[in-house]
JSON list of C-alpha atoms in Angstrom, two decimals:
[
{"chain": "S", "resi": 1, "resn": "MET", "atom": "CA", "xyz": [-0.05, -0.29, 0.13]},
{"chain": "S", "resi": 2, "resn": "GLU", "atom": "CA", "xyz": [1.51, 3.30, -1.11]},
{"chain": "S", "resi": 3, "resn": "LEU", "atom": "CA", "xyz": [0.54, 6.40, 0.35]},
{"chain": "S", "resi": 4, "resn": "VAL", "atom": "CA", "xyz": [0.55, 9.79, -1.47]},
{"chain": "S", "resi": 5, "resn": "ASN", "atom": "CA", "xyz": [1.14, 13.03, -0.02]},
{"chain": "S", "resi": 6, "resn": "THR", "atom": "CA", "xyz": [-1.59, 15.19, -1.03]},
{"chain": "S", "resi": 7, "resn": "THR", "atom": "CA", "xyz": [-1.45, 18.66, 0.21]},
{"chain": "S", "resi": 8, "resn": "VAL", "atom": "CA", "xyz": [-4.90, 20.25, 0.05]},
{"chain": "S", "resi": 9, "resn": "LEU", "atom": "CA", "xyz": [-4.68, 24.12, 0.22]},
{"chain": "S", "resi": 10, "resn": "ARG", "atom": "CA", "xyz": [-7.47, 25.77, 2.23]},
{"chain": "S", "resi": 11, "resn": "LYS", "atom": "CA", "xyz": [-8.91, 29.00, 1.04]},
{"chain": "S", "resi": 12, "resn": "ASP", "atom": "CA", "xyz": [-8.63, 31.71, 4.05]},
{"chain": "S", "resi": 13, "resn": "ASN", "atom": "CA", "xyz": [-9.30, 35.18, 2.78]},
{"chain": "S", "resi": 14, "resn": "ARG", "atom": "CA", "xyz": [-9.54, 36.23, 6.29]},
{"chain": "S", "resi": 15, "resn": "LEU", "atom": "CA", "xyz": [-5.78, 35.62, 6.66]},
{"chain": "S", "resi": 16, "resn": "LEU", "atom": "CA", "xyz": [-4.91, 37.19, 3.74]},
{"chain": "S", "resi": 17, "resn": "ALA", "atom": "CA", "xyz": [-6.62, 40.22, 4.83]},
{"chain": "S", "resi": 18, "resn": "ILE", "atom": "CA", "xyz": [-4.75, 39.99, 8.20]},
{"chain": "S", "resi": 19, "resn": "THR", "atom": "CA", "xyz": [-1.71, 39.72, 6.39]},
{"chain": "S", "resi": 20, "resn": "HIS", "atom": "CA", "xyz": [-2.06, 42.81, 4.46]},
{"chain": "S", "resi": 21, "resn": "LEU", "atom": "CA", "xyz": [-3.35, 44.56, 7.60]},
{"chain": "S", "resi": 22, "resn": "SER", "atom": "CA", "xyz": [-0.03, 43.66, 9.43]},
{"chain": "S", "resi": 23, "resn": "GLN", "atom": "CA", "xyz": [1.77, 46.06, 7.33]},
{"chain": "S", "resi": 24, "resn": "LEU", "atom": "CA", "xyz": [0.26, 48.83, 9.28]},
{"chain": "S", "resi": 25, "resn": "LEU", "atom": "CA", "xyz": [2.07, 47.58, 12.69]},
{"chain": "S", "resi": 26, "resn": "HIS", "atom": "CA", "xyz": [4.73, 50.30, 11.44]},
{"chain": "S", "resi": 27, "resn": "TYR", "atom": "CA", "xyz": [2.20, 53.11, 12.34]},
{"chain": "S", "resi": 28, "resn": "ILE", "atom": "CA", "xyz": [0.97, 51.82, 15.48]},
{"chain": "S", "resi": 29, "resn": "THR", "atom": "CA", "xyz": [4.41, 50.34, 17.31]},
{"chain": "S", "resi": 30, "resn": "GLY", "atom": "CA", "xyz": [7.04, 51.59, 14.89]},
{"chain": "S", "resi": 31, "resn": "PHE", "atom": "CA", "xyz": [8.19, 48.23, 13.83]},
{"chain": "S", "resi": 32, "resn": "GLY", "atom": "CA", "xyz": [6.87, 44.72, 13.01]},
{"chain": "S", "resi": 33, "resn": "GLY", "atom": "CA", "xyz": [5.33, 45.96, 9.66]},
{"chain": "S", "resi": 34, "resn": "PHE", "atom": "CA", "xyz": [7.87, 43.93, 7.78]},
{"chain": "S", "resi": 35, "resn": "LEU", "atom": "CA", "xyz": [8.63, 40.79, 10.34]},
{"chain": "S", "resi": 36, "resn": "VAL", "atom": "CA", "xyz": [5.08, 40.01, 11.14]},
{"chain": "S", "resi": 37, "resn": "PRO", "atom": "CA", "xyz": [3.77, 39.72, 7.13]},
{"chain": "S", "resi": 38, "resn": "LEU", "atom": "CA", "xyz": [7.11, 37.87, 6.48]},
{"chain": "S", "resi": 39, "resn": "ILE", "atom": "CA", "xyz": [6.45, 35.08, 9.46]},
{"chain": "S", "resi": 40, "resn": "ILE", "atom": "CA", "xyz": [2.69, 34.55, 8.14]},
{"chain": "S", "resi": 41, "resn": "TRP", "atom": "CA", "xyz": [3.83, 34.10, 4.72]},
{"chain": "S", "resi": 42, "resn": "LEU", "atom": "CA", "xyz": [6.50, 31.94, 5.47]},
{"chain": "S", "resi": 43, "resn": "THR", "atom": "CA", "xyz": [4.48, 29.83, 7.98]},
{"chain": "S", "resi": 44, "resn": "SER", "atom": "CA", "xyz": [1.50, 29.53, 5.55]},
{"chain": "S", "resi": 45, "resn": "ARG", "atom": "CA", "xyz": [2.45, 29.92, 2.15]},
{"chain": "S", "resi": 46, "resn": "LYS", "atom": "CA", "xyz": [1.76, 26.21, 1.31]},
{"chain": "S", "resi": 47, "resn": "SER", "atom": "CA", "xyz": [-1.18, 25.27, 3.02]},
{"chain": "S", "resi": 48, "resn": "VAL", "atom": "CA", "xyz": [-3.33, 28.70, 2.45]},
{"chain": "S", "resi": 49, "resn": "GLU", "atom": "CA", "xyz": [-4.55, 29.30, -1.08]},
{"chain": "S", "resi": 50, "resn": "GLY", "atom": "CA", "xyz": [-3.34, 32.67, -2.63]},
{"chain": "S", "resi": 51, "resn": "MET", "atom": "CA", "xyz": [-0.69, 33.05, 0.31]},
{"chain": "S", "resi": 52, "resn": "ASP", "atom": "CA", "xyz": [2.25, 33.10, -1.58]},
{"chain": "S", "resi": 53, "resn": "ALA", "atom": "CA", "xyz": [1.26, 35.60, -4.16]},
{"chain": "S", "resi": 54, "resn": "HIS", "atom": "CA", "xyz": [-0.15, 37.88, -1.56]},
{"chain": "S", "resi": 55, "resn": "GLY", "atom": "CA", "xyz": [3.19, 37.35, 0.66]},
{"chain": "S", "resi": 56, "resn": "ARG", "atom": "CA", "xyz": [5.30, 38.04, -2.46]},
{"chain": "S", "resi": 57, "resn": "SER", "atom": "CA", "xyz": [3.70, 41.23, -3.09]},
{"chain": "S", "resi": 58, "resn": "ILE", "atom": "CA", "xyz": [3.77, 42.22, 0.27]},
{"chain": "S", "resi": 59, "resn": "ILE", "atom": "CA", "xyz": [7.27, 41.81, 0.86]},
{"chain": "S", "resi": 60, "resn": "ASN", "atom": "CA", "xyz": [8.18, 43.33, -2.44]},
{"chain": "S", "resi": 61, "resn": "LEU", "atom": "CA", "xyz": [5.96, 46.43, -1.31]},
{"chain": "S", "resi": 62, "resn": "GLN", "atom": "CA", "xyz": [7.83, 46.76, 1.89]},
{"chain": "S", "resi": 63, "resn": "LEU", "atom": "CA", "xyz": [11.43, 46.69, 0.42]},
{"chain": "S", "resi": 64, "resn": "SER", "atom": "CA", "xyz": [10.25, 48.89, -2.31]},
{"chain": "S", "resi": 65, "resn": "LEU", "atom": "CA", "xyz": [9.21, 51.52, 0.22]},
{"chain": "S", "resi": 66, "resn": "LEU", "atom": "CA", "xyz": [12.42, 51.07, 2.31]},
{"chain": "S", "resi": 67, "resn": "LEU", "atom": "CA", "xyz": [14.33, 51.60, -0.80]},
{"chain": "S", "resi": 68, "resn": "TYR", "atom": "CA", "xyz": [12.49, 54.53, -1.37]},
{"chain": "S", "resi": 69, "resn": "ILE", "atom": "CA", "xyz": [12.85, 56.07, 1.99]},
{"chain": "S", "resi": 70, "resn": "ILE", "atom": "CA", "xyz": [16.60, 55.34, 1.68]},
{"chain": "S", "resi": 71, "resn": "LEU", "atom": "CA", "xyz": [16.68, 57.47, -1.70]},
{"chain": "S", "resi": 72, "resn": "SER", "atom": "CA", "xyz": [14.78, 60.18, -0.52]},
{"chain": "S", "resi": 73, "resn": "ILE", "atom": "CA", "xyz": [17.12, 60.93, 2.23]},
{"chain": "S", "resi": 74, "resn": "PRO", "atom": "CA", "xyz": [19.80, 62.76, 0.18]},
{"chain": "S", "resi": 75, "resn": "ALA", "atom": "CA", "xyz": [16.99, 64.13, -2.00]},
{"chain": "S", "resi": 76, "resn": "ILE", "atom": "CA", "xyz": [16.00, 66.50, 0.84]},
{"chain": "S", "resi": 77, "resn": "LEU", "atom": "CA", "xyz": [19.21, 68.35, -0.02]},
{"chain": "S", "resi": 78, "resn": "LEU", "atom": "CA", "xyz": [17.72, 68.92, -3.27]},
{"chain": "S", "resi": 79, "resn": "LEU", "atom": "CA", "xyz": [15.06, 71.63, -2.82]},
{"chain": "S", "resi": 80, "resn": "GLY", "atom": "CA", "xyz": [13.22, 69.65, -0.16]},
{"chain": "S", "resi": 81, "resn": "LEU", "atom": "CA", "xyz": [12.02, 67.04, -3.09]},
{"chain": "S", "resi": 82, "resn": "GLY", "atom": "CA", "xyz": [12.86, 64.09, -0.47]},
{"chain": "S", "resi": 83, "resn": "LEU", "atom": "CA", "xyz": [10.19, 65.44, 1.77]},
{"chain": "S", "resi": 84, "resn": "LEU", "atom": "CA", "xyz": [7.75, 65.01, -0.71]},
{"chain": "S", "resi": 85, "resn": "THR", "atom": "CA", "xyz": [8.99, 61.74, -1.60]},
{"chain": "S", "resi": 86, "resn": "LEU", "atom": "CA", "xyz": [8.98, 61.00, 2.28]},
{"chain": "S", "resi": 87, "resn": "LEU", "atom": "CA", "xyz": [5.18, 62.02, 2.53]},
{"chain": "S", "resi": 88, "resn": "GLY", "atom": "CA", "xyz": [4.28, 60.05, -0.65]},
{"chain": "S", "resi": 89, "resn": "VAL", "atom": "CA", "xyz": [5.89, 56.87, 1.23]},
{"chain": "S", "resi": 90, "resn": "GLY", "atom": "CA", "xyz": [4.06, 57.41, 4.08]},
{"chain": "S", "resi": 91, "resn": "ILE", "atom": "CA", "xyz": [0.71, 57.98, 2.43]},
{"chain": "S", "resi": 92, "resn": "LEU", "atom": "CA", "xyz": [1.27, 54.86, -0.32]},
{"chain": "S", "resi": 93, "resn": "GLY", "atom": "CA", "xyz": [2.41, 52.59, 2.98]},
{"chain": "S", "resi": 94, "resn": "PHE", "atom": "CA", "xyz": [-0.95, 53.54, 4.69]},
{"chain": "S", "resi": 95, "resn": "VAL", "atom": "CA", "xyz": [-3.36, 53.18, 1.76]},
{"chain": "S", "resi": 96, "resn": "LEU", "atom": "CA", "xyz": [-2.16, 50.21, -0.14]},
{"chain": "S", "resi": 97, "resn": "PRO", "atom": "CA", "xyz": [-2.18, 47.64, 2.30]},
{"chain": "S", "resi": 98, "resn": "ILE", "atom": "CA", "xyz": [-5.93, 48.64, 3.19]},
{"chain": "S", "resi": 99, "resn": "ALA", "atom": "CA", "xyz": [-6.83, 48.51, -0.17]},
{"chain": "S", "resi": 100, "resn": "ASN", "atom": "CA", "xyz": [-5.31, 45.23, -0.89]},
{"chain": "S", "resi": 101, "resn": "ALA", "atom": "CA", "xyz": [-6.81, 43.93, 2.48]},
{"chain": "S", "resi": 102, "resn": "VAL", "atom": "CA", "xyz": [-10.33, 44.59, 0.86]},
{"chain": "S", "resi": 103, "resn": "LYS", "atom": "CA", "xyz": [-9.07, 42.94, -2.27]},
{"chain": "S", "resi": 104, "resn": "ALA", "atom": "CA", "xyz": [-7.89, 39.89, -0.41]},
{"chain": "S", "resi": 105, "resn": "ALA", "atom": "CA", "xyz": [-11.18, 39.63, 1.59]},
{"chain": "S", "resi": 106, "resn": "ASN", "atom": "CA", "xyz": [-13.03, 39.60, -1.65]},
{"chain": "S", "resi": 107, "resn": "GLY", "atom": "CA", "xyz": [-10.70, 36.87, -3.09]},
{"chain": "S", "resi": 108, "resn": "GLU", "atom": "CA", "xyz": [-9.19, 39.10, -5.74]},
{"chain": "S", "resi": 109, "resn": "PRO", "atom": "CA", "xyz": [-5.17, 39.05, -6.51]},
{"chain": "S", "resi": 110, "resn": "PRO", "atom": "CA", "xyz": [-3.31, 41.87, -4.80]},
{"chain": "S", "resi": 111, "resn": "SER", "atom": "CA", "xyz": [-2.21, 44.93, -6.90]},
{"chain": "S", "resi": 112, "resn": "TYR", "atom": "CA", "xyz": [0.63, 47.14, -5.42]},
{"chain": "S", "resi": 113, "resn": "PHE", "atom": "CA", "xyz": [1.80, 49.51, -8.17]},
{"chain": "S", "resi": 114, "resn": "LEU", "atom": "CA", "xyz": [5.41, 51.17, -7.75]},
{"chain": "S", "resi": 115, "resn": "THR", "atom": "CA", "xyz": [6.57, 48.13, -6.63]},
{"chain": "S", "resi": 116, "resn": "ILE", "atom": "CA", "xyz": [9.87, 46.33, -7.34]},
{"chain": "S", "resi": 117, "resn": "LYS", "atom": "CA", "xyz": [9.86, 42.87, -7.89]},
{"chain": "S", "resi": 118, "resn": "PHE", "atom": "CA", "xyz": [12.56, 41.39, -5.56]},
{"chain": "S", "resi": 119, "resn": "LEU", "atom": "CA", "xyz": [10.80, 37.97, -5.27]}
]
């Protein structure tokens, strides 16, 4: 008798939405907005349907925002353009996770614009 390992993916839109919303921990505690979604993604990407795509897009967004922040710091010296960039990064980092949490709760794929595909 041969036992075949069949992995059944469960559909959990609530967990996908919570993963997107966990990015907002940066605004509440000052840290955790990168680590918490990373931990959720790594622990459940093989058991939840769609978690791999959502997790990759979340990590790509967080890395892209970090890169934009690093690049905008020297741009502050250029007529204050870095301040506008920092403001834009702050707004995007707050609005995009909320919009994609709603999309994830409805079963739609994530769409983060202005992100660099690292993963």
